[in-house]
Coordinates of C-alpha atoms and ligand atoms in Angstrom, one line a residue:
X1 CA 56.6 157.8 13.1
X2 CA 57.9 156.4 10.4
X3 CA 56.2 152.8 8.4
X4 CA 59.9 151.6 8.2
X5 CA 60.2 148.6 10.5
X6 CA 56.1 148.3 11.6
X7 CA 56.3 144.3 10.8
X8 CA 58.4 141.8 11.7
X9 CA 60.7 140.8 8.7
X10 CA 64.1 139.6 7.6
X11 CA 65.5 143.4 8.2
X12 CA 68.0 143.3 11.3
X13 CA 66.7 146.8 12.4
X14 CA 62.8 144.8 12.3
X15 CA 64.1 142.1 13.9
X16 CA 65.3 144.5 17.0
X17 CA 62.8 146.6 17.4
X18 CA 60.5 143.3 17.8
X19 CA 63.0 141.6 20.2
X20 CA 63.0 144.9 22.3
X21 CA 59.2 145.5 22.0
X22 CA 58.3 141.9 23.5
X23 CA 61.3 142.0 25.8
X24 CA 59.5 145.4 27.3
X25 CA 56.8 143.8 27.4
X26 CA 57.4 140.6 28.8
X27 CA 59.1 142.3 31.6
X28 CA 56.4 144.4 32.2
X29 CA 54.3 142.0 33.0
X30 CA 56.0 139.7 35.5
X31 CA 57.1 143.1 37.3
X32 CA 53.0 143.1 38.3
X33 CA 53.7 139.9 40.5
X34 CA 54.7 141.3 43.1
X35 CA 52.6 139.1 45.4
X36 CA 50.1 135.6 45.2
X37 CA 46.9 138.0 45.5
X38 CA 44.7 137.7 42.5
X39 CA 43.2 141.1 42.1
X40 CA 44.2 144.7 43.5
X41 CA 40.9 144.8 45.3
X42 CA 39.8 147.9 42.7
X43 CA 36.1 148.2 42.9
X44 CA 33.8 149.1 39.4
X45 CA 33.7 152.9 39.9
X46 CA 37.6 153.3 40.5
X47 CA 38.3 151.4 37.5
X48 CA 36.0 153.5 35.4
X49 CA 38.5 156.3 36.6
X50 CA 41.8 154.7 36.1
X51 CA 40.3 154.2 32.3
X52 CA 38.6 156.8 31.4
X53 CA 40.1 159.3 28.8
X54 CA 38.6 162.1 26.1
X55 CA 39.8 160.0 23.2
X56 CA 41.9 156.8 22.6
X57 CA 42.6 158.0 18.9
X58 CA 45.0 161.2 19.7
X59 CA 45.3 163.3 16.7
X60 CA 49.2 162.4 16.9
X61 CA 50.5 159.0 18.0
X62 CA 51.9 159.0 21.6
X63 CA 54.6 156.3 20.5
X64 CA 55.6 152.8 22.0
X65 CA 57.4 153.8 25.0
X66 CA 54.4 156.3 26.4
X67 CA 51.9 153.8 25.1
X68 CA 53.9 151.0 27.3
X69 CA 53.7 153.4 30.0
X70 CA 50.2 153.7 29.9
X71 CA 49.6 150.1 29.4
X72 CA 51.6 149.6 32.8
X73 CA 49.9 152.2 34.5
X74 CA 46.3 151.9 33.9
X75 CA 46.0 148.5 32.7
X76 CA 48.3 145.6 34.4
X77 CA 48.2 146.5 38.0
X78 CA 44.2 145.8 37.6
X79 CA 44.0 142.3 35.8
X80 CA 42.8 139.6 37.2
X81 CA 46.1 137.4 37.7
X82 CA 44.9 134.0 37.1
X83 CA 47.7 132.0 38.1
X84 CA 47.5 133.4 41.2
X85 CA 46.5 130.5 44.0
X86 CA 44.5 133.0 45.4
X87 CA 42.1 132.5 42.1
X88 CA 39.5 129.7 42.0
X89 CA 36.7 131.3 40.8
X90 CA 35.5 129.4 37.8
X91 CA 36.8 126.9 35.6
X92 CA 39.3 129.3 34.1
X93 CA 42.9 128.8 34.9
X94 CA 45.8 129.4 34.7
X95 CA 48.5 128.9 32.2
X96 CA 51.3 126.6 31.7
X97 CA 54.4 128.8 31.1
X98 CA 55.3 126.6 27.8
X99 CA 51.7 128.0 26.7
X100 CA 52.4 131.0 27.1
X101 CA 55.6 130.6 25.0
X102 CA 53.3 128.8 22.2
X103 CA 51.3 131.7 22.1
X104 CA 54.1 133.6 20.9
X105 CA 54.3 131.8 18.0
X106 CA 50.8 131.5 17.3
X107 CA 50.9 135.4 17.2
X108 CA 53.8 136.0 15.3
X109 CA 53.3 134.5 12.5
X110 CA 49.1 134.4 13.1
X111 CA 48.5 131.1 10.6
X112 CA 44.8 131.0 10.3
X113 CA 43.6 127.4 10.2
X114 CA 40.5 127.8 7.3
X115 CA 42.7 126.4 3.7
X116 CA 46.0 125.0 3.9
X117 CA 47.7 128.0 1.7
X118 CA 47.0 130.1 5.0
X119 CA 48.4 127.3 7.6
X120 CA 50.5 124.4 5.8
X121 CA 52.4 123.0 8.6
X122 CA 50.2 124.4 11.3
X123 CA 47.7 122.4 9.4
X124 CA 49.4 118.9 9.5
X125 CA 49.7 119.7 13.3
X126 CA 46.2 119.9 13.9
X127 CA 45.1 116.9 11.9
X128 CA 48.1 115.1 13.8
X129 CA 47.0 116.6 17.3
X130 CA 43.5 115.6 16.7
X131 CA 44.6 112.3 15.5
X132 CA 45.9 111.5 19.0
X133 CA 43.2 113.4 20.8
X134 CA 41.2 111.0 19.3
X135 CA 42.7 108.0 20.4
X136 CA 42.9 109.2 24.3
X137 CA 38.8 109.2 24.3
X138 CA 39.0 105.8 23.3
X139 CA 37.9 106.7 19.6
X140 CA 39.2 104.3 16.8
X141 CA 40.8 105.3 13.0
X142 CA 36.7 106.6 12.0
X143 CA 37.2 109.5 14.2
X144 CA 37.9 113.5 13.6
X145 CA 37.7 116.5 15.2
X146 CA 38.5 120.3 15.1
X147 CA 40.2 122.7 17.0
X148 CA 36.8 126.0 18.0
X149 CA 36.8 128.8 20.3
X150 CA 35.3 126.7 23.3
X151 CA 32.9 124.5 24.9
X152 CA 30.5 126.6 23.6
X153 CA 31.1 126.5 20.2
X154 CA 32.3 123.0 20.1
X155 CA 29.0 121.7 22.3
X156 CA 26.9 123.8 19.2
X157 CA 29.1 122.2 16.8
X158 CA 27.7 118.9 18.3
X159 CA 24.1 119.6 18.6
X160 CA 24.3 121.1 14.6
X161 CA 25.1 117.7 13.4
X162 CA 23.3 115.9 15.7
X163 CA 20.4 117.7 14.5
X164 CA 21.1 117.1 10.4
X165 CA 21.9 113.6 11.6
X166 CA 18.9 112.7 12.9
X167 CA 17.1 114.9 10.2
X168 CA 18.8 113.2 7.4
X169 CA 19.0 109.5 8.8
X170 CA 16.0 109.5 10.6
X171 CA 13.4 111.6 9.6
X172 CA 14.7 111.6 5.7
X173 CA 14.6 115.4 5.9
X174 CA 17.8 117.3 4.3
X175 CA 18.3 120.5 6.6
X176 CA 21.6 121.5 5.3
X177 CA 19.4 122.4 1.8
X178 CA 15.5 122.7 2.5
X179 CA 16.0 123.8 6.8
X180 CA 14.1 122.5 9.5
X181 CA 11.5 120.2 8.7
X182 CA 7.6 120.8 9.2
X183 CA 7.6 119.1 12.6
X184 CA 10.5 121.0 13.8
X185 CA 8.6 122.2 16.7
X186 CA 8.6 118.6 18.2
X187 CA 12.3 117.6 18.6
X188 CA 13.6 117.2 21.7
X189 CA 17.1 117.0 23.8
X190 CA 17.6 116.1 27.1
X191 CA 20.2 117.5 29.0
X192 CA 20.8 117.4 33.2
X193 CA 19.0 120.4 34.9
X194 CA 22.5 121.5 35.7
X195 CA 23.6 121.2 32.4
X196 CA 25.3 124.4 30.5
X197 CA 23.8 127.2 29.1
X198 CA 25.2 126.9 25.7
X199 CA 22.6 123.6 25.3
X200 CA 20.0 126.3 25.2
X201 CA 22.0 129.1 23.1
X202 CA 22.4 126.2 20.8
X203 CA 18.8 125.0 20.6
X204 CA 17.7 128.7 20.0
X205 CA 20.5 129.4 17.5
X206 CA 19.4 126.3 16.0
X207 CA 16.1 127.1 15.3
X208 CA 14.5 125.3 17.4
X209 CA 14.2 127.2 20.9
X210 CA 14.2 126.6 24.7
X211 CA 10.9 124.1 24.4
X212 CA 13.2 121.8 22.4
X213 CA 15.2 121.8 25.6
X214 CA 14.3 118.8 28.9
X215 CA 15.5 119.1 31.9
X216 CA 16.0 116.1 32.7
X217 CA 16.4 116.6 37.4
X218 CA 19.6 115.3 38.8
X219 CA 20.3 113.0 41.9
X220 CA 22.0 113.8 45.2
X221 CA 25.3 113.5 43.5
X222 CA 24.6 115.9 41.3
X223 CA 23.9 113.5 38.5
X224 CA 21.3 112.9 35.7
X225 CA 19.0 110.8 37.0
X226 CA 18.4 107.6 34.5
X227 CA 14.4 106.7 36.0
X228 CA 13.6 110.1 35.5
X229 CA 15.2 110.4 31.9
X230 CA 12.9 107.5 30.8
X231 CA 10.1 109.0 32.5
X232 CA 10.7 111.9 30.4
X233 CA 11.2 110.2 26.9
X234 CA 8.2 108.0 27.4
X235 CA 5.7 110.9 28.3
X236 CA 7.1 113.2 25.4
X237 CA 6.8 110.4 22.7
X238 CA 3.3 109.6 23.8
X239 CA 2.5 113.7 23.3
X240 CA 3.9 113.0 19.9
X241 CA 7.4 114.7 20.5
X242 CA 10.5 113.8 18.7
X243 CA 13.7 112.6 21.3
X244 CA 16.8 113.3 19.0
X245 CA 19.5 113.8 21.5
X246 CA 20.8 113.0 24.9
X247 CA 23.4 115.7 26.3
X248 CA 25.9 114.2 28.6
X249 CA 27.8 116.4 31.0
X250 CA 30.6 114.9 32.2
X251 CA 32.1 117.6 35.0
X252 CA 29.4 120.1 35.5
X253 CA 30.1 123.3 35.7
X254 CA 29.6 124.2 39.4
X255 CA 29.7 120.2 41.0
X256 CA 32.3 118.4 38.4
X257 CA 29.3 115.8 38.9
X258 CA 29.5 113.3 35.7
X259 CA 26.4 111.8 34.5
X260 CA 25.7 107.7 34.1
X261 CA 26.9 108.0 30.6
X262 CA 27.0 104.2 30.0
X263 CA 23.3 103.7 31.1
X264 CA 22.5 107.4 28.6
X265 CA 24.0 105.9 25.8
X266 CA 22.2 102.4 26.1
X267 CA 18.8 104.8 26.6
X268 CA 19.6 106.5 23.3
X269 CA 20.6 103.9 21.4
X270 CA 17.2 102.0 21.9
X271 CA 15.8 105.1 20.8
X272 CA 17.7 106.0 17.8
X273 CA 19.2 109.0 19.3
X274 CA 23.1 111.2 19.4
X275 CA 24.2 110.8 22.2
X276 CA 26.7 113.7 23.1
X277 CA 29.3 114.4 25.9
X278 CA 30.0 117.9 27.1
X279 CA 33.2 117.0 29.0
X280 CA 34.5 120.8 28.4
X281 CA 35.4 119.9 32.4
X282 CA 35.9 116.3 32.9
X283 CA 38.2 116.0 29.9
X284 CA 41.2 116.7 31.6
X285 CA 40.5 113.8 34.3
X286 CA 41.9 111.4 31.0
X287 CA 46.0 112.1 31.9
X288 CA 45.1 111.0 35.4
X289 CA 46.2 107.0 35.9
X290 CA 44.2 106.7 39.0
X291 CA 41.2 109.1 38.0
X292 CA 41.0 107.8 34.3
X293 CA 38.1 105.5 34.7
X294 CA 35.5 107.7 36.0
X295 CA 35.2 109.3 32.4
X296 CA 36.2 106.2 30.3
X297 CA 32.9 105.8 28.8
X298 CA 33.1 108.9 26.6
X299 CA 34.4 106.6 24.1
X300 CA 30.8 105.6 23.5
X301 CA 29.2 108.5 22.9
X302 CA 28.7 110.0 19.3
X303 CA 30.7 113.6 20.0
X304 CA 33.0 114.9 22.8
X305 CA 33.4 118.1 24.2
X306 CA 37.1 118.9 25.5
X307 CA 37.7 122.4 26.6
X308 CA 41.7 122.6 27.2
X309 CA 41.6 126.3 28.7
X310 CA 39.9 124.7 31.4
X311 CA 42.0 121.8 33.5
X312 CA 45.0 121.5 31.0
X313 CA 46.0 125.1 32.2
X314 CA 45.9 126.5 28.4
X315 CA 45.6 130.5 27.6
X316 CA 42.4 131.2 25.7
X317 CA 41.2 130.0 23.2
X318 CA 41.9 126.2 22.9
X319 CA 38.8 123.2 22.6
X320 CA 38.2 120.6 20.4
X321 CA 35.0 118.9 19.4
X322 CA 35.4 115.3 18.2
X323 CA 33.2 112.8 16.3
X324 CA 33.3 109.1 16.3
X325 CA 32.2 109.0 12.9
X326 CA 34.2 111.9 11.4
X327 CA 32.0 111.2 7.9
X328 CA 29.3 113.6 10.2
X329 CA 31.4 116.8 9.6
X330 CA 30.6 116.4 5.9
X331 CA 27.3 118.9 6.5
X332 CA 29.1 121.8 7.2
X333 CA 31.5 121.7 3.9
X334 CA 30.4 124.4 1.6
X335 CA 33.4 124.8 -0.8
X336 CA 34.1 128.6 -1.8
X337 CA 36.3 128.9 -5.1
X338 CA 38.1 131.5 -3.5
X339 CA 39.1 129.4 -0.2
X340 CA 38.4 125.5 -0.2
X341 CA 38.5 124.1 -3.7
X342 CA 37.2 120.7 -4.2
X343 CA 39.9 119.7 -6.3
X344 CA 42.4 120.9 -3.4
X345 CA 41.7 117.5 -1.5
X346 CA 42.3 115.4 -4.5
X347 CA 45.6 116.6 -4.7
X348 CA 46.1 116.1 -0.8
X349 CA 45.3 119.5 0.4
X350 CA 43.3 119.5 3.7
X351 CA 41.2 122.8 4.2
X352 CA 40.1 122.2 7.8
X353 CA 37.2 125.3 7.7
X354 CA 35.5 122.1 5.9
X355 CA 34.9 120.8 9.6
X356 CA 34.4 124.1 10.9
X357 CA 31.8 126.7 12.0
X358 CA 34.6 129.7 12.1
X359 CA 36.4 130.3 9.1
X360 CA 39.7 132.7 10.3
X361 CA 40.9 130.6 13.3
X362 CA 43.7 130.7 15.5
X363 CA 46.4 127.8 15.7
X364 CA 45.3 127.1 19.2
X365 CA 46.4 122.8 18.5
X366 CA 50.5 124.0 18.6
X367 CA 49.5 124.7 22.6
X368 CA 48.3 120.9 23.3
X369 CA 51.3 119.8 20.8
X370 CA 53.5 121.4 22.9
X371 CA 53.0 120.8 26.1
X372 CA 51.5 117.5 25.6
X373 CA 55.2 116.5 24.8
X374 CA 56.7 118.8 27.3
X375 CA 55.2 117.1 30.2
X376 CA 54.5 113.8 29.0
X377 CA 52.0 111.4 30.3
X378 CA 54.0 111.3 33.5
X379 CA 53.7 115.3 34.0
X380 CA 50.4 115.5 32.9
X381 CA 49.4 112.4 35.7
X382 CA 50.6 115.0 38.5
X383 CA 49.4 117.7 37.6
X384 CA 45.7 116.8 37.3
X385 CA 45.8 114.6 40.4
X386 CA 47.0 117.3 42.4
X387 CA 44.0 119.2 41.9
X388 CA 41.5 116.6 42.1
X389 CA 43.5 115.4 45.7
X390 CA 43.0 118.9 46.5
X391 CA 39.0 119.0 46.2
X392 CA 39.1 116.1 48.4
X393 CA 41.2 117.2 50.9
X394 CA 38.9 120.7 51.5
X395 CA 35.8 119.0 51.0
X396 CA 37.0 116.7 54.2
X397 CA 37.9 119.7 56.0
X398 CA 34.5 121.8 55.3
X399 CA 32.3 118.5 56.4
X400 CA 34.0 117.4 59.6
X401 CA 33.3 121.4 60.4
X402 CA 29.9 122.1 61.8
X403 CA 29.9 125.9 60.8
X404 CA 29.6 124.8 56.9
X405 CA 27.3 122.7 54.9
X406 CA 28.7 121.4 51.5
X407 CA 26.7 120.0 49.1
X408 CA 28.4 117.0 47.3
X409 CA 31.6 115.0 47.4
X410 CA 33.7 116.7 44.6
X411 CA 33.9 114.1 41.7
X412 CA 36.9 116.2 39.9
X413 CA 37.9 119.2 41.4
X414 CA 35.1 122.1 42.3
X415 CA 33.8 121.7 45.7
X416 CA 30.6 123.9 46.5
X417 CA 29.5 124.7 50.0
X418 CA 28.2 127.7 52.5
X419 CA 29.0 129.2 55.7
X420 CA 26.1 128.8 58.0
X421 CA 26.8 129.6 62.0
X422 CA 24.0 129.8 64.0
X423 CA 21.6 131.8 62.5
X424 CA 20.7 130.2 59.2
X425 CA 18.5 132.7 58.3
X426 CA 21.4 135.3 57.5
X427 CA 23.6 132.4 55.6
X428 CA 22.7 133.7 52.6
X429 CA 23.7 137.2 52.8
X430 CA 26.3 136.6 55.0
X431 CA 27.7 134.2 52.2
X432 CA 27.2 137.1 49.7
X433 CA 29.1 139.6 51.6
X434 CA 32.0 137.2 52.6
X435 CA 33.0 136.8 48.5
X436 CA 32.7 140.5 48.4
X437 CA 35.0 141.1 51.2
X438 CA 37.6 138.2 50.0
X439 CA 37.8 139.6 46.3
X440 CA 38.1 143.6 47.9
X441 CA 39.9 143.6 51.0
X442 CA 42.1 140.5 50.1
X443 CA 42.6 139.8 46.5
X444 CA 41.1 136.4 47.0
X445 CA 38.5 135.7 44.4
X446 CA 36.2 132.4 44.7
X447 CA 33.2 131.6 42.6
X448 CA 29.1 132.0 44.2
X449 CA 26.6 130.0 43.1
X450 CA 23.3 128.3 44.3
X451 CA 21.5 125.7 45.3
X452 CA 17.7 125.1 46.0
X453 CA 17.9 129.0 45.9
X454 CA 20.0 129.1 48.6
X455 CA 23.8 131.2 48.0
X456 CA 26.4 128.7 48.4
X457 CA 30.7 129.5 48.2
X458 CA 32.9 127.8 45.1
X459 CA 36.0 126.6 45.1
X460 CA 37.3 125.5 41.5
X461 CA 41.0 123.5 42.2
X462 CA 42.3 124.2 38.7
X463 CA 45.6 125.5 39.8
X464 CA 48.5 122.9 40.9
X465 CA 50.3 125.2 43.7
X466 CA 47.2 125.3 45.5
X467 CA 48.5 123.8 49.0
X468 CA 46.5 121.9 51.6
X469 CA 48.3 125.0 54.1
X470 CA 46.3 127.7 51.4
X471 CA 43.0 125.7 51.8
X472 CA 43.3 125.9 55.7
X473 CA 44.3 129.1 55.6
X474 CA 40.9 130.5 53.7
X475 CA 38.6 128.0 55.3
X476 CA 40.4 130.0 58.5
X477 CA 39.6 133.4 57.0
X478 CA 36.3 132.8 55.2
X479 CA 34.8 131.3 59.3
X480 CA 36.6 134.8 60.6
X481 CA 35.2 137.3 58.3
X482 CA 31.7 135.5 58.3
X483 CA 31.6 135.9 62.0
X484 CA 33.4 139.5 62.2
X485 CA 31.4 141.4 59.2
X486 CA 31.3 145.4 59.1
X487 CA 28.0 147.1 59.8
X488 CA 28.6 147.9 55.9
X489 CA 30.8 146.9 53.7
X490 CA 32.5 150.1 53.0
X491 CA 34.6 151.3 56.0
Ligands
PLP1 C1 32.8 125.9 30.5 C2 31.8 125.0 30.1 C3 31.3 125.1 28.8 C4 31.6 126.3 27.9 O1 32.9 126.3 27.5 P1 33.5 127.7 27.0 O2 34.9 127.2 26.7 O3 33.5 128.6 28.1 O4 32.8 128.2 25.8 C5 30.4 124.1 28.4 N1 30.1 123.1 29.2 C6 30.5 123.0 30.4 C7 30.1 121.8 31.2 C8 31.4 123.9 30.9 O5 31.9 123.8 32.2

């Protein structure tokens, strides 16, 4: 093969061959919707098969069109097709078609979002995204944020400065040059029992481990519970522990249960603590008019998780952290004379990897530019009450039905509940076997969790077709395969 034509460039012949290349491809993939199951049923061992090959570096190239062939044969046909209303697994959706056009561009012409010389108008879209982002939590002209990889990332960005924050304001102890400080050991967060992992990746990552980490129990509702959270801080400051942070979860991930944030951040303040928000979830509740209020007091706490690969339907990877007080990114600029000059922001050059724990990053901001215009408030209002009117409508059909227990009202849209008959000691594997026989036999994949150790069913509303007909339809074939199971699963 020859290297004329590998890029895209101003060359006609380039510009065909790229034209032809995505056309292929883009065909190729919406010939694999054939039907509205989410998975081809393929178990572990036959996809080990369908993949496995002596090399994938042949001594000779195989060329696009055999490549594509292989791509279509061994790979498509057995991906998970997420906007499938058949998928409701976890909080992991689908994505808006005007996203997926978005992500052309972001590819294409792959900006990375470190120094403005590498992203000069993709740069000014960020700061002017983020700018409005703001302003939707309720933030005023003090705020900032970045674009990271995730709730993850953006709930350790978070916990990082809440940490030097509190170090620096607090305990007059400067992390970001001397590390932790002698009585590291004694810091403390508290975060809802049902809280995400990440709060305790970040903890350890941040040097100061699990211990540093109270689980603070949570009420029938699936909230943090506010007596108990004082409890907690009174007994650890009388053992001489340090309370630095209060972790908010607004939308957790299995309940979309959102903690009493206004009484959290009144308990924080007293006590000279960040208060954080992990609304990763909950965020997307803010385009709802009728919904909007149940997160409105995000606006009060110090840092805001927002996850838009989650409810706003966005491809991977899209989230933003934001500050109230954008001055608290200022611990994470290190300038490099090779990347983020100092002088550069003088002259009015914004290198946003000043705000950032990744340095290459992706333009991921163009996606929420884009559709956040496409749609408009309006679009965005249905789109996100539809799947919260959803939640409600199963969770009403699940608890007027004496063959399932469900555990909580649904607060956004997850609902989580089990099959249990009449012989309550076989619920949980029963349960267990049901998912396996949905995602196998009929391409319908739903989420398992538990609860009080007990195996309970999820169903995570995130996409919009999802009809009340569809909900009746597996609440109808979820009660029929839990009272029909095989001997064994394999027939
Ligand atoms: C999903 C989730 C996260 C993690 O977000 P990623 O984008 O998967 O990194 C954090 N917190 C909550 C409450 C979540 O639901």
């Amino acid at each position: 093969m020859s290297n004329d034509n590998i890029l895209l460039t101003h060359i006609p012949e380039s510009k065909e061959k790229y034209l032809n290349m995505m056309s292929e491809t883009v065909k190729a993939v919406s010939d694999v919707f054939v039907d509205d199951s989410a998975y081809s049923g393929t178990t572990p061992w036959d996809l080990h098969e369908v993949v496995h090959q002596d090399s994938i570096l042949p001594e000779e190239g195989l060329g696009w069109e055999e490549t594509l062939n292989k791509i279509k044969e061994q790979i498509l046909p057995y991906l998970l097709r997420t906007s499938s209303s058949d998928y409701m697994a976890h909080l992991h959706g689908p994505s808006l078609l005007e996203t997926l056009a978005g992500e052309v561009v972001i590819s294409a012409f792959n900006q990375s979002m470190d120094s403005w010389d590498q992203s000069p108008v993709a740069t000014e879209v960020e700061l002017e995204v983020i700018r409005h982002l703001c302003r939707l939590y309720g933030y005023n002209k003090s705020a900032d944020g970045v674009f990271t990889s995730g709730g993850s990332q953006s709930n350790q960005t978070a916990i990082t400065l809440a940490r030097d924050w509190f170090c620096n304001r607090i305990l007059k102890h400067d992390v970001q040059k001397k590390g932790l400080p002698d009585n590291f050991h004694k810091l403390r967060m508290y975060v809802s029992e049902i809280s995400h992992f990440s709060m305790e990746q970040s903890a350890h990552l941040l040097g100061l481990g699990y211990e540093a980490v109270v689980h603070v129990p949570v009420d029938s509702k699936k909230r943090m519970d506010v007596t108990a959270l004082r409890q907690l801080i009174k007994e650890d400051k009388e053992k001489g522990n340090i309370p630095f942070l209060i972790a908010a979860t607004a939308g957790t991930t299995d309940y979309g249960s959102i903690d009493p944030i206004k009484e959290l951040v009144k308990i924080g303040i007293a006590d000279n603590m960040w208060i954080h928000a992990d609304a990763a979830y909950g965020s997307g509740v803010v385009m709802s008019d009728k919904y909007r209020d149940r997160i409105k007091d995000l606006s009060l706490c110090d840092s805001i998780t927002v996850d838009f690969h989650k409810m706003f339907l966005m491809p991977i990877s899209c989230s933003v952290v934001l500050l109230k007080k954008g001055s608290d990114f200022d611990v994470l600029t290190f300038h490099a004379n090779y990347l983020n000059r100092i002088e550069d922001e003088a002259d009015g050059y914004t290198n946003l990897v000043n705000k950032s724990l990744q340095t290459t990053r992706r333009f991921d901001a163009l996606k929420v530019w884009l559709s956040f215009q496409m749609r408009g408030q309006d679009g965005w209002n249905k789109l996100i009450n539809t799947s919260m009117e959803n939640a409600q409508y199963l969770y009403s059909l699940l608890v007027h039905d004496k063959s399932f227990q469900v555990v909580t009202e649904p607060e956004i849209s997850s609902v989580v509940f089990r099959y249990v008959g009449d012989d309550p000691e076989r619920a949980d594997e029963i349960n267990r076997r049901v998912r396996r026989l949905l995602m196998h036999k009929h391409g319908v994949v739903i989420g398992q969790t538990t609860d009080e150790d007990n195996i309970f069913l999820k169903f995570t509303l995130l996409n919009p077709l999802i009809t009340h007909k569809k909900l009746d339809d597996l609440v109808t074939l979820i009660k029929f395969l839990a009272e029909n199971l095989p001997e064994s699963d394999e027939e």
